[in-house]
Amino acid sequence: MAPSTTAASPLLRWWPCGGSIGSTTTTGLMKANLFIAINRIIFSSFSSAVFGIGTSFFWAAHTGSPGPVVDAAIRLTQRNNHGNISELLDNLLRGYDNSIRPDFGGPPAVIEVDIMVRSMGPISEVDMTYSMDCYFRQSWVDRRLAFTGEYETLALSISMLGRIWKPDTYFYNGKQSYLHTITTPNKFVRINQDGRVLYSSRLTIKAGCPMNLEDFPMDIQRCPLKFGSFGYTTHDVLYRWNSGRSAVAIAEDMKLSQFDLVDCPAGNMTDSVVHNTALAGATVLNADDDIETKLYVSNYSMLLVSFHLQRHMGNFLIQVYGPCVLLVVLSWVSFWLNREATADRVSLGITTVLTMTFLGLEARTDLPKVPYPTALDFFVFLSFAFIFATIIQFAVVHYFTKYGSGECYFNADELTSSSDEDSDQECGVNGGDSSHLHSIKISSKCSTVTSISGAGGTDSKVIEVIPLSMCSIPMTPVRKSSKTSWADLSCFGSKNEDVPPSFESSSFSTPVPSTKRSSLQLPLGGSIQTQRRRKRKKRTPRFNSVSKIDRASRIFFPLLFLAINVFYWVLYLSRSARLPQQHKN
């Protein structure tokens, strides 16, 4: 027993029974021994793990496949990491109240925002709305979520969003916005070591866009997007654009069918709301007035981005402007038609007017019923006015037309043969008693003229009407000294054309009722010879020349339309101040 006593004697010196070392020294020695023991355990575990991993890799290098020890070691490491992160999050959220904003009672929380626009459209003029698909990112600092460790950033599940505070952001002019949820809600959250939280989500935003369509379709629309806090005033929350990246970024492959996105400026705004409830940070509006009910003003932080959209004109040039110009030019064809062609000119004018009316109504189907005319309305009305003016112009021309419409007129005195020889060769007389009707054939290719004689020998003049479409009349007037005879008038086309079968007979007689035959007599003079001895006259039909109004209209209408078009395009293109396409990323 002596050796044991001798070996144990040095240890007894650390635990003297005397009172020179108090209870404080005893407690410190116990903690030191415990610390040494824990370190020995950790070191031995670490050494075993390293030895096991090394041995496993050694055997894996020789056998060609990792052994079960490597898998076990990896799983052990992952389990430890997961356990550490779970323990870290539990420690961060222990005692965390997600209903209280960061730095409550101190300075306002600053929310930094940036937007990445992936696509835009549709843009509706009728509803005055636009839609866009974007990544909406918000970032703020919450010192309650600050941590230390080997990880700089923690990418967490979306279930974590329900356990931390986040801003109550909403869109002031939003209308049917929604979060994408296929195949899972498209949002994530990340936490940095300093407590900064990044919250990103993919949204489709449908917002209102008040449009001014006075310059349509040469207009540039400015569609705003306003968002801010729904309940927190500037005393609690402030919104700022992210200074580390572009406020609004546009995807390089984004295309719009009817517009070009030429600019997207962003800025900060403050929305003021008047109410009668005293809130934190509210300002009294009527403090100097002796009124029992006081009014308060609360300011709300808000961010604004305006999308400048320049409309494409190609579609409207093809579907509206081009057809309108062609219809106006088509209406001018009536200036080159004969003034006797009443049916042709009227039908052409009415057709163009109806077509122009339909085109004008069709152009406004995609536009709201605004109380002011647009640039397109002005052009359609201008084209309609020119087409309508062509009809009025023809009415004036027709009013000053001396002879009827569509026929040639001749006097009965002039419808005799130009010479005796012509009468013998070209004319035939139906002999008989005085009750017969005598018909004179003017030409083998022309119609007939009938002269009726009464019982008393008086000659009643009858005018034969020849349709203008059946006669080719020279447009240059025939002078009195001309030797052209009535027989030179060509009907049914040129002289070489065949005579219609209905006109091949030598003479034409108009039947007269038998009851009136007794009253019919030969013309005054009693014989054909007397008629032949009448004074020879030059036989020329009475037809209308080209109207001076038509001649002036052929020049005046195109020049006036061209001048008004130049003024129209210069005015509206300068007013709209169209810009080249440029994206700000």
XYZ file of C-alpha atoms in Angstrom:
585
model
C 0.000 0.000 0.000
C 2.975 2.319 0.477
C 3.688 2.716 -3.212
C 0.075 3.653 -3.795
C 0.257 6.209 -1.089
C 3.469 7.561 -2.474
C 2.052 7.762 -6.028
C -1.105 9.463 -4.885
C 0.544 11.933 -2.652
C 1.286 14.500 -5.412
C -2.415 14.573 -6.373
C -3.402 15.364 -2.847
C -1.534 18.618 -3.148
C -4.074 19.895 -5.665
C -6.839 19.310 -3.153
C -5.591 20.635 0.178
C -7.920 20.552 3.077
C -6.760 23.901 4.325
C -8.724 27.102 3.615
C -6.033 28.929 1.677
C -7.758 28.165 -1.712
C -11.422 28.988 -1.790
C -14.406 27.671 -3.708
C -13.657 29.895 -6.749
C -10.436 28.058 -7.477
C -12.219 24.721 -7.193
C -14.873 25.720 -9.760
C -12.243 26.937 -12.226
C -10.314 23.707 -12.006
C -13.458 21.686 -12.675
C -14.245 23.744 -15.837
C -10.686 23.330 -17.069
C -10.824 19.569 -16.646
C -14.189 19.430 -18.442
C -12.851 21.498 -21.352
C -9.846 19.211 -21.696
C -12.065 16.147 -21.731
C -14.364 17.532 -24.417
C -11.401 18.459 -26.591
C -10.017 14.979 -26.291
C -13.361 13.506 -27.408
C -13.684 15.849 -30.398
C -10.082 15.254 -31.427
C -10.469 11.510 -31.242
C -13.712 11.599 -33.242
C -12.160 13.823 -35.870
C -9.090 11.598 -36.069
C -11.260 8.524 -36.491
C -13.308 10.180 -39.218
C -10.239 11.328 -41.105
C -8.610 7.918 -40.750
C -11.776 6.189 -41.943
C -12.178 8.484 -44.938
C -8.517 8.078 -45.867
C -8.696 4.331 -45.569
C -11.842 4.238 -47.660
C -10.307 6.340 -50.422
C -7.213 4.126 -50.306
C -9.290 0.990 -50.767
C -11.455 2.709 -53.371
C -8.389 3.607 -55.421
C -7.332 -0.070 -55.450
C -10.751 -1.696 -55.831
C -12.272 0.866 -58.274
C -15.432 1.645 -56.240
C -16.024 3.623 -53.084
C -16.575 1.577 -50.081
C -19.475 1.792 -47.688
C -17.305 3.732 -45.277
C -17.099 6.698 -47.720
C -20.845 6.790 -48.115
C -21.302 6.695 -44.415
C -18.797 9.500 -43.923
C -20.491 11.703 -46.554
C -23.874 11.095 -45.045
C -22.479 11.923 -41.649
C -21.045 15.217 -42.956
C -24.301 16.177 -44.646
C -26.253 15.294 -41.534
C -24.005 17.521 -39.512
C -24.419 20.411 -42.019
C -28.155 20.050 -42.090
C -28.236 19.903 -38.384
C -26.116 23.007 -38.126
C -28.320 24.998 -40.550
C -31.501 23.829 -38.895
C -30.077 24.718 -35.527
C -28.968 28.085 -36.923
C -32.423 28.871 -38.282
C -34.057 27.758 -35.066
C -31.769 30.071 -33.145
C -32.537 32.968 -35.559
C -36.298 32.510 -35.354
C -36.353 31.880 -31.617
C -38.301 34.783 -30.209
C -38.737 36.339 -33.716
C -42.011 38.231 -34.284
C -42.870 38.521 -37.964
C -45.580 41.103 -37.304
C -43.050 43.755 -36.259
C -40.983 45.524 -38.877
C -37.183 45.673 -38.584
C -35.814 48.425 -36.323
C -39.227 49.009 -34.830
C -39.286 52.290 -32.965
C -36.152 53.448 -34.772
C -35.464 54.657 -38.305
C -37.748 53.445 -41.117
C -36.949 50.229 -42.910
C -35.593 50.860 -46.399
C -36.905 48.565 -49.143
C -34.723 48.439 -52.249
C -36.512 47.318 -55.423
C -35.487 46.418 -58.972
C -37.473 44.880 -61.832
C -36.492 42.587 -64.678
C -39.084 42.729 -67.496
C -39.277 39.509 -69.489
C -42.165 40.336 -71.829
C -44.930 42.874 -72.392
C -48.372 42.627 -73.903
C -51.126 42.674 -74.761
C -51.663 46.438 -74.764
C -55.336 47.322 -75.145
C -56.542 50.760 -76.227
C -60.160 49.829 -75.539
C -59.547 48.938 -71.875
C -56.525 51.269 -71.618
C -54.455 48.575 -69.913
C -51.149 46.807 -70.476
C -49.661 43.568 -69.173
C -46.103 42.495 -68.494
C -44.255 39.485 -67.103
C -41.408 40.433 -64.769
C -39.149 39.393 -61.890
C -39.981 41.634 -58.954
C -37.105 41.792 -56.451
C -37.225 43.388 -53.000
C -34.345 43.672 -50.532
C -34.173 44.996 -46.967
C -32.053 44.616 -43.821
C -33.415 42.790 -40.788
C -30.716 42.654 -38.115
C -32.665 40.056 -36.200
C -31.722 37.588 -38.972
C -27.954 38.300 -38.879
C -25.764 35.252 -38.251
C -22.133 34.094 -38.273
C -20.665 30.977 -39.789
C -19.003 29.521 -42.799
C -21.989 30.316 -45.094
C -22.278 33.847 -46.451
C -25.780 33.386 -47.874
C -28.592 31.036 -46.984
C -30.962 30.086 -49.824
C -34.138 29.101 -48.056
C -37.415 27.523 -48.980
C -40.496 29.608 -49.661
C -41.989 28.237 -46.430
C -39.528 30.508 -44.644
C -41.361 33.560 -46.026
C -44.284 32.918 -43.726
C -42.040 33.059 -40.652
C -40.224 36.333 -41.324
C -41.380 39.912 -41.847
C -41.807 41.137 -45.409
C -43.151 44.427 -46.813
C -46.799 44.749 -47.800
C -46.071 45.972 -51.325
C -48.985 46.483 -53.683
C -49.511 48.099 -57.116
C -51.484 51.326 -57.107
C -52.714 51.029 -60.706
C -52.708 47.220 -60.860
C -55.773 45.406 -62.131
C -55.422 41.635 -62.376
C -51.904 40.843 -61.252
C -51.019 37.344 -60.117
C -48.072 35.209 -59.017
C -46.968 32.305 -61.208
C -47.504 29.006 -59.413
C -46.577 26.385 -62.064
C -45.015 24.025 -61.198
C -44.404 25.599 -57.819
C -44.831 29.171 -56.573
C -42.188 31.147 -58.477
C -40.478 32.942 -55.590
C -37.458 32.528 -53.344
C -35.776 34.144 -50.347
C -32.100 34.498 -49.407
C -30.541 35.754 -46.186
C -27.044 37.211 -45.909
C -24.844 37.231 -42.814
C -25.519 40.915 -42.185
C -29.262 40.240 -42.065
C -30.080 41.482 -45.577
C -33.048 39.620 -47.041
C -33.589 39.215 -50.798
C -37.132 38.328 -51.812
C -37.798 37.673 -55.513
C -40.994 36.580 -57.256
C -42.242 36.216 -60.815
C -45.371 38.266 -61.453
C -47.697 39.006 -64.330
C -48.921 42.551 -63.800
C -51.919 44.016 -65.590
C -52.001 47.745 -64.903
C -53.995 50.707 -66.101
C -52.514 53.024 -68.706
C -54.375 56.313 -69.330
C -53.847 56.930 -73.047
C -54.113 60.102 -75.063
C -55.157 59.063 -78.560
C -55.243 62.464 -80.265
C -52.168 61.550 -82.356
C -53.243 57.952 -83.023
C -51.657 56.071 -84.823
C -48.557 58.295 -84.642
C -48.679 58.447 -80.850
C -46.291 57.596 -78.018
C -48.012 56.265 -74.903
C -46.529 56.548 -71.417
C -47.791 53.684 -69.279
C -46.920 54.040 -65.568
C -46.388 51.383 -62.906
C -46.813 52.644 -59.330
C -46.208 50.541 -56.248
C -45.555 51.070 -52.567
C -46.579 50.024 -49.080
C -50.244 49.450 -48.429
C -50.238 50.233 -44.708
C -46.829 51.601 -43.634
C -46.238 55.329 -43.891
C -42.904 57.006 -44.514
C -42.403 56.939 -40.759
C -42.040 53.132 -40.926
C -41.077 52.100 -44.475
C -39.269 53.847 -47.318
C -38.997 52.516 -50.877
C -35.881 53.108 -52.943
C -34.604 51.803 -56.265
C -31.724 49.362 -55.925
C -28.508 51.335 -56.327
C -26.447 48.210 -57.023
C -28.191 47.350 -60.307
C -30.416 48.937 -62.935
C -33.815 49.961 -61.613
C -35.683 48.464 -64.585
C -33.945 45.956 -66.857
C -35.425 44.839 -70.180
C -34.801 41.395 -71.624
C -32.805 41.560 -74.846
C -35.129 39.175 -76.678
C -38.334 41.036 -75.777
C -40.508 41.949 -78.793
C -43.821 43.780 -79.011
C -46.171 43.333 -81.961
C -47.577 46.847 -82.183
C -45.187 48.993 -80.140
C -41.526 49.716 -79.532
C -40.333 50.272 -75.957
C -38.213 53.396 -76.405
C -37.581 54.350 -72.770
C -38.447 53.425 -69.169
C -37.483 56.191 -66.705
C -37.920 55.475 -62.977
C -38.274 57.714 -59.951
C -39.515 58.113 -56.380
C -42.826 59.600 -55.328
C -44.748 60.316 -52.156
C -48.468 59.738 -51.908
C -50.346 61.901 -49.388
C -53.573 60.706 -47.798
C -55.868 62.917 -45.701
C -57.767 61.258 -42.857
C -59.202 62.105 -39.448
C -57.336 59.484 -37.422
C -54.101 60.256 -35.628
C -51.442 57.826 -36.806
C -47.748 57.558 -36.164
C -45.926 60.107 -38.281
C -49.140 61.851 -39.418
C -49.170 65.635 -39.702
C -52.092 67.748 -38.542
C -53.562 69.572 -41.511
C -55.835 72.093 -39.757
C -53.971 72.743 -36.520
C -54.597 76.504 -36.636
C -58.320 76.213 -37.285
C -60.787 76.147 -34.409
C -62.418 72.929 -35.513
C -63.186 70.031 -33.264
C -62.462 67.420 -35.911
C -58.846 67.567 -36.933
C -57.543 66.324 -40.230
C -54.265 64.492 -40.558
C -52.015 63.896 -43.545
C -50.021 60.675 -43.876
C -47.326 60.263 -46.498
C -46.675 56.942 -48.175
C -43.483 56.124 -50.008
C -43.999 55.031 -53.590
C -41.897 54.108 -56.617
C -42.834 54.929 -60.201
C -41.607 53.612 -63.546
C -43.012 54.841 -66.865
C -42.843 52.694 -70.006
C -42.708 54.835 -73.164
C -44.328 52.875 -75.994
C -44.057 54.086 -79.588
C -46.683 52.670 -81.932
C -45.847 50.958 -85.223
C -47.496 52.612 -88.241
C -47.008 49.885 -90.829
C -50.296 48.134 -90.118
C -52.319 51.345 -90.424
C -50.526 52.446 -93.608
C -51.510 49.165 -95.247
C -55.058 48.819 -93.936
C -56.309 52.418 -93.699
C -54.130 55.129 -95.233
C -53.324 53.284 -98.460
C -56.941 52.264 -99.277
C -58.185 55.784 -98.456
C -55.763 57.364 -100.909
C -56.655 54.834 -103.607
C -60.381 55.468 -103.151
C -59.880 59.215 -103.495
C -57.857 58.737 -106.686
C -60.515 56.335 -107.978
C -63.212 58.973 -107.488
C -61.247 61.327 -109.766
C -61.820 58.974 -112.714
C -65.248 60.590 -113.142
C -63.531 63.801 -114.277
C -62.457 61.993 -117.449
C -65.876 60.475 -118.134
C -68.273 62.158 -120.556
C -70.686 64.552 -118.952
C -73.598 62.633 -120.546
C -72.536 59.441 -118.696
C -74.771 60.224 -115.737
C -75.295 56.666 -114.568
C -71.594 55.853 -114.706
C -70.463 58.903 -112.790
C -73.166 58.673 -110.141
C -72.631 54.964 -109.551
C -68.863 55.504 -109.248
C -69.341 58.290 -106.699
C -71.866 56.367 -104.601
C -69.675 53.241 -104.583
C -66.605 55.115 -103.387
C -68.608 56.935 -100.704
C -70.032 53.697 -99.305
C -66.620 52.015 -99.383
C -65.067 54.986 -97.600
C -67.789 54.883 -94.944
C -67.175 51.203 -94.255
C -63.422 51.748 -94.119
C -63.791 54.595 -91.629
C -66.035 52.546 -89.329
C -63.706 49.553 -89.519
C -60.716 51.686 -88.515
C -62.356 52.576 -85.175
C -63.331 49.079 -84.077
C -60.189 48.702 -81.924
C -60.405 52.168 -80.383
C -62.384 53.366 -77.373
C -65.218 55.825 -77.876
C -63.182 58.885 -76.967
C -64.865 62.319 -77.176
C -62.161 63.819 -79.398
C -61.102 62.997 -82.976
C -57.855 61.166 -83.579
C -55.345 61.763 -86.355
C -56.747 58.745 -88.170
C -60.261 60.183 -87.954
C -59.073 63.405 -89.549
C -57.541 61.552 -92.481
C -60.612 59.364 -93.018
C -62.854 62.439 -92.886
C -60.544 64.248 -95.328
C -60.748 61.362 -97.789
C -64.515 61.148 -97.370
C -64.835 64.885 -98.051
C -62.856 64.622 -101.299
C -64.966 61.691 -102.510
C -68.158 63.518 -101.608
C -66.894 66.625 -103.395
C -66.573 64.677 -106.647
C -70.313 63.898 -106.512
C -71.151 67.538 -105.860
C -68.835 68.509 -108.715
C -70.721 66.263 -111.110
C -74.035 67.722 -109.938
C -72.735 71.172 -110.897
C -71.501 69.896 -114.263
C -74.824 68.213 -114.973
C -76.720 71.379 -114.085
C -74.901 73.321 -116.799
C -75.344 70.574 -119.398
C -77.643 72.036 -122.148
C -78.809 68.827 -123.750
C -80.023 65.731 -122.040
C -78.034 62.908 -120.637
C -76.789 60.000 -122.673
C -78.445 60.770 -126.082
C -77.815 62.685 -129.334
C -80.535 65.158 -130.429
C -81.349 66.292 -133.994
C -83.904 68.673 -135.496
C -86.407 67.259 -137.946
C -85.484 69.958 -140.456
C -81.965 68.654 -140.622
C -82.863 65.040 -141.141
C -83.059 65.181 -144.955
C -80.495 63.881 -147.304
C -77.454 66.041 -147.997
C -77.973 65.823 -151.782
C -80.319 64.391 -154.327
C -77.858 61.683 -155.120
C -77.671 60.650 -151.508
C -81.426 60.632 -151.348
C -81.703 58.382 -154.367
C -79.131 55.957 -153.111
C -79.587 55.964 -149.381
C -83.251 56.805 -148.794
C -86.379 54.836 -149.684
C -89.920 56.023 -149.691
C -92.887 53.851 -148.947
C -95.416 54.713 -151.585
C -99.116 54.654 -151.098
C -101.926 56.885 -150.306
C -101.828 59.890 -148.023
C -102.679 57.770 -145.036
C -99.319 56.032 -145.054
C -96.496 56.926 -142.777
C -93.329 57.952 -144.603
C -90.016 56.906 -143.148
C -86.710 58.210 -144.397
C -83.665 56.051 -143.973
C -80.740 58.284 -143.141
C -78.042 55.689 -143.591
C -77.712 51.973 -143.863
C -76.089 52.074 -140.450
C -78.320 54.612 -138.623
C -81.734 54.720 -137.074
C -84.729 56.406 -138.704
C -86.579 59.640 -138.280
C -90.323 59.829 -138.776
C -92.165 62.892 -139.968
C -95.929 62.962 -139.712
C -98.128 65.237 -141.832
C -101.552 66.273 -140.802
C -104.653 66.533 -142.917
C -104.267 70.249 -143.380
C -100.862 69.917 -144.817
C -99.076 71.134 -141.714
C -95.871 69.337 -140.920
C -95.402 68.373 -137.235
C -91.736 68.115 -136.395
C -90.654 64.896 -134.743
C -87.211 64.524 -133.172
C -85.540 61.148 -133.381
C -83.377 60.224 -130.376
C -80.356 58.065 -131.075
C -78.646 56.466 -128.043
C -75.188 57.860 -127.587
C -73.763 54.386 -127.081
C -74.786 53.484 -130.632
C -73.160 56.459 -132.339
C -69.561 57.544 -132.567
C -69.594 61.331 -132.717
C -66.426 63.306 -133.376
C -65.482 65.279 -130.272
C -64.255 68.285 -132.296
C -67.146 70.543 -133.344
C -67.867 70.704 -137.075
C -67.717 74.140 -138.640
C -70.507 75.404 -140.817
C -68.193 75.476 -143.799
C -67.445 71.808 -143.470
C -68.608 69.566 -146.230
C -69.342 66.730 -143.901
C -72.867 65.514 -144.571
C -75.302 63.828 -142.243
C -74.576 60.586 -143.990
C -71.036 60.685 -142.568
C -72.398 60.141 -139.058
C -71.413 56.629 -138.066
C -73.666 54.637 -135.788
C -73.012 51.345 -134.035
C -69.267 51.876 -134.214
C -67.016 52.575 -137.184
C -68.083 52.537 -140.787
C -66.578 49.140 -141.395
C -68.564 47.441 -138.680
C -71.447 45.206 -139.543
C -74.959 46.469 -139.200
C -77.051 44.720 -136.587
C -79.659 42.419 -138.089
C -82.476 44.538 -136.750
C -81.319 47.438 -138.866
C -80.719 45.652 -142.185
C -84.119 46.540 -143.698
C -84.268 49.291 -146.253
C -86.701 51.385 -144.240
C -88.371 51.517 -140.890
C -92.006 52.313 -140.391
C -93.714 53.168 -137.211
C -97.157 51.564 -137.086
C -100.027 53.961 -136.820
C -103.512 52.919 -135.740
C -105.994 52.503 -138.579
C -108.385 54.985 -137.028
C -105.861 57.761 -137.509
C -104.639 56.920 -140.967
C -107.264 59.069 -142.598
C -105.805 62.135 -140.924
C -102.286 61.498 -142.148
C -101.209 63.241 -145.312
C -98.058 63.844 -147.178
C -95.805 66.632 -146.020
C -96.405 70.195 -147.059
C -95.849 70.537 -150.785
C -97.533 67.292 -151.627
C -94.573 65.462 -153.113
C -91.165 64.129 -152.352
C -89.698 66.360 -155.044
C -90.776 69.418 -153.133
C -88.962 68.099 -150.068
C -85.825 67.547 -152.115
C -85.815 71.113 -153.314
C -85.499 72.464 -149.809
C -82.399 74.307 -148.821
C -79.506 72.004 -148.200
C -78.102 72.299 -144.706
C -75.087 70.777 -143.031
C -76.264 67.915 -140.885
C -74.444 67.792 -137.544
C -75.750 66.355 -134.242
C -75.948 68.508 -131.186
C -73.651 67.050 -128.513
C -71.964 68.494 -125.428
C -68.316 69.420 -125.286
C -66.023 68.627 -122.344
C -67.013 70.710 -119.326
C -64.626 73.393 -118.214
C -65.390 72.389 -114.624
C -64.141 68.860 -115.349
C -60.990 70.207 -116.926
C -60.265 72.407 -113.916
C -61.086 69.611 -111.471
C -58.525 67.305 -113.073
C -55.814 69.660 -111.823
C -57.370 71.315 -108.795
C -58.461 68.194 -106.884
C -55.085 66.332 -107.006
C -53.083 69.456 -106.114
C -55.334 70.293 -103.182
C -55.263 66.720 -101.881
C -51.478 66.605 -102.137
C -51.079 69.913 -100.296
C -53.384 68.861 -97.463
C -51.533 65.537 -97.106
C -48.168 67.268 -96.805
C -49.547 69.571 -94.112
C -51.197 66.629 -92.310
C -48.097 64.424 -92.106
C -45.711 67.232 -91.169
C -48.029 68.416 -88.405
C -48.670 65.078 -86.735
C -45.202 63.630 -87.103
C -43.711 66.721 -85.478
C -46.309 66.703 -82.686
C -45.731 63.084 -81.742
C -41.916 63.617 -81.640
C -41.267 60.014 -82.605
C -38.060 58.613 -81.097
C -35.663 55.893 -82.223
C -35.942 52.605 -80.389
C -33.589 52.271 -77.444
C -33.613 49.846 -74.514
C -32.137 50.763 -71.185
C -30.855 47.646 -69.520
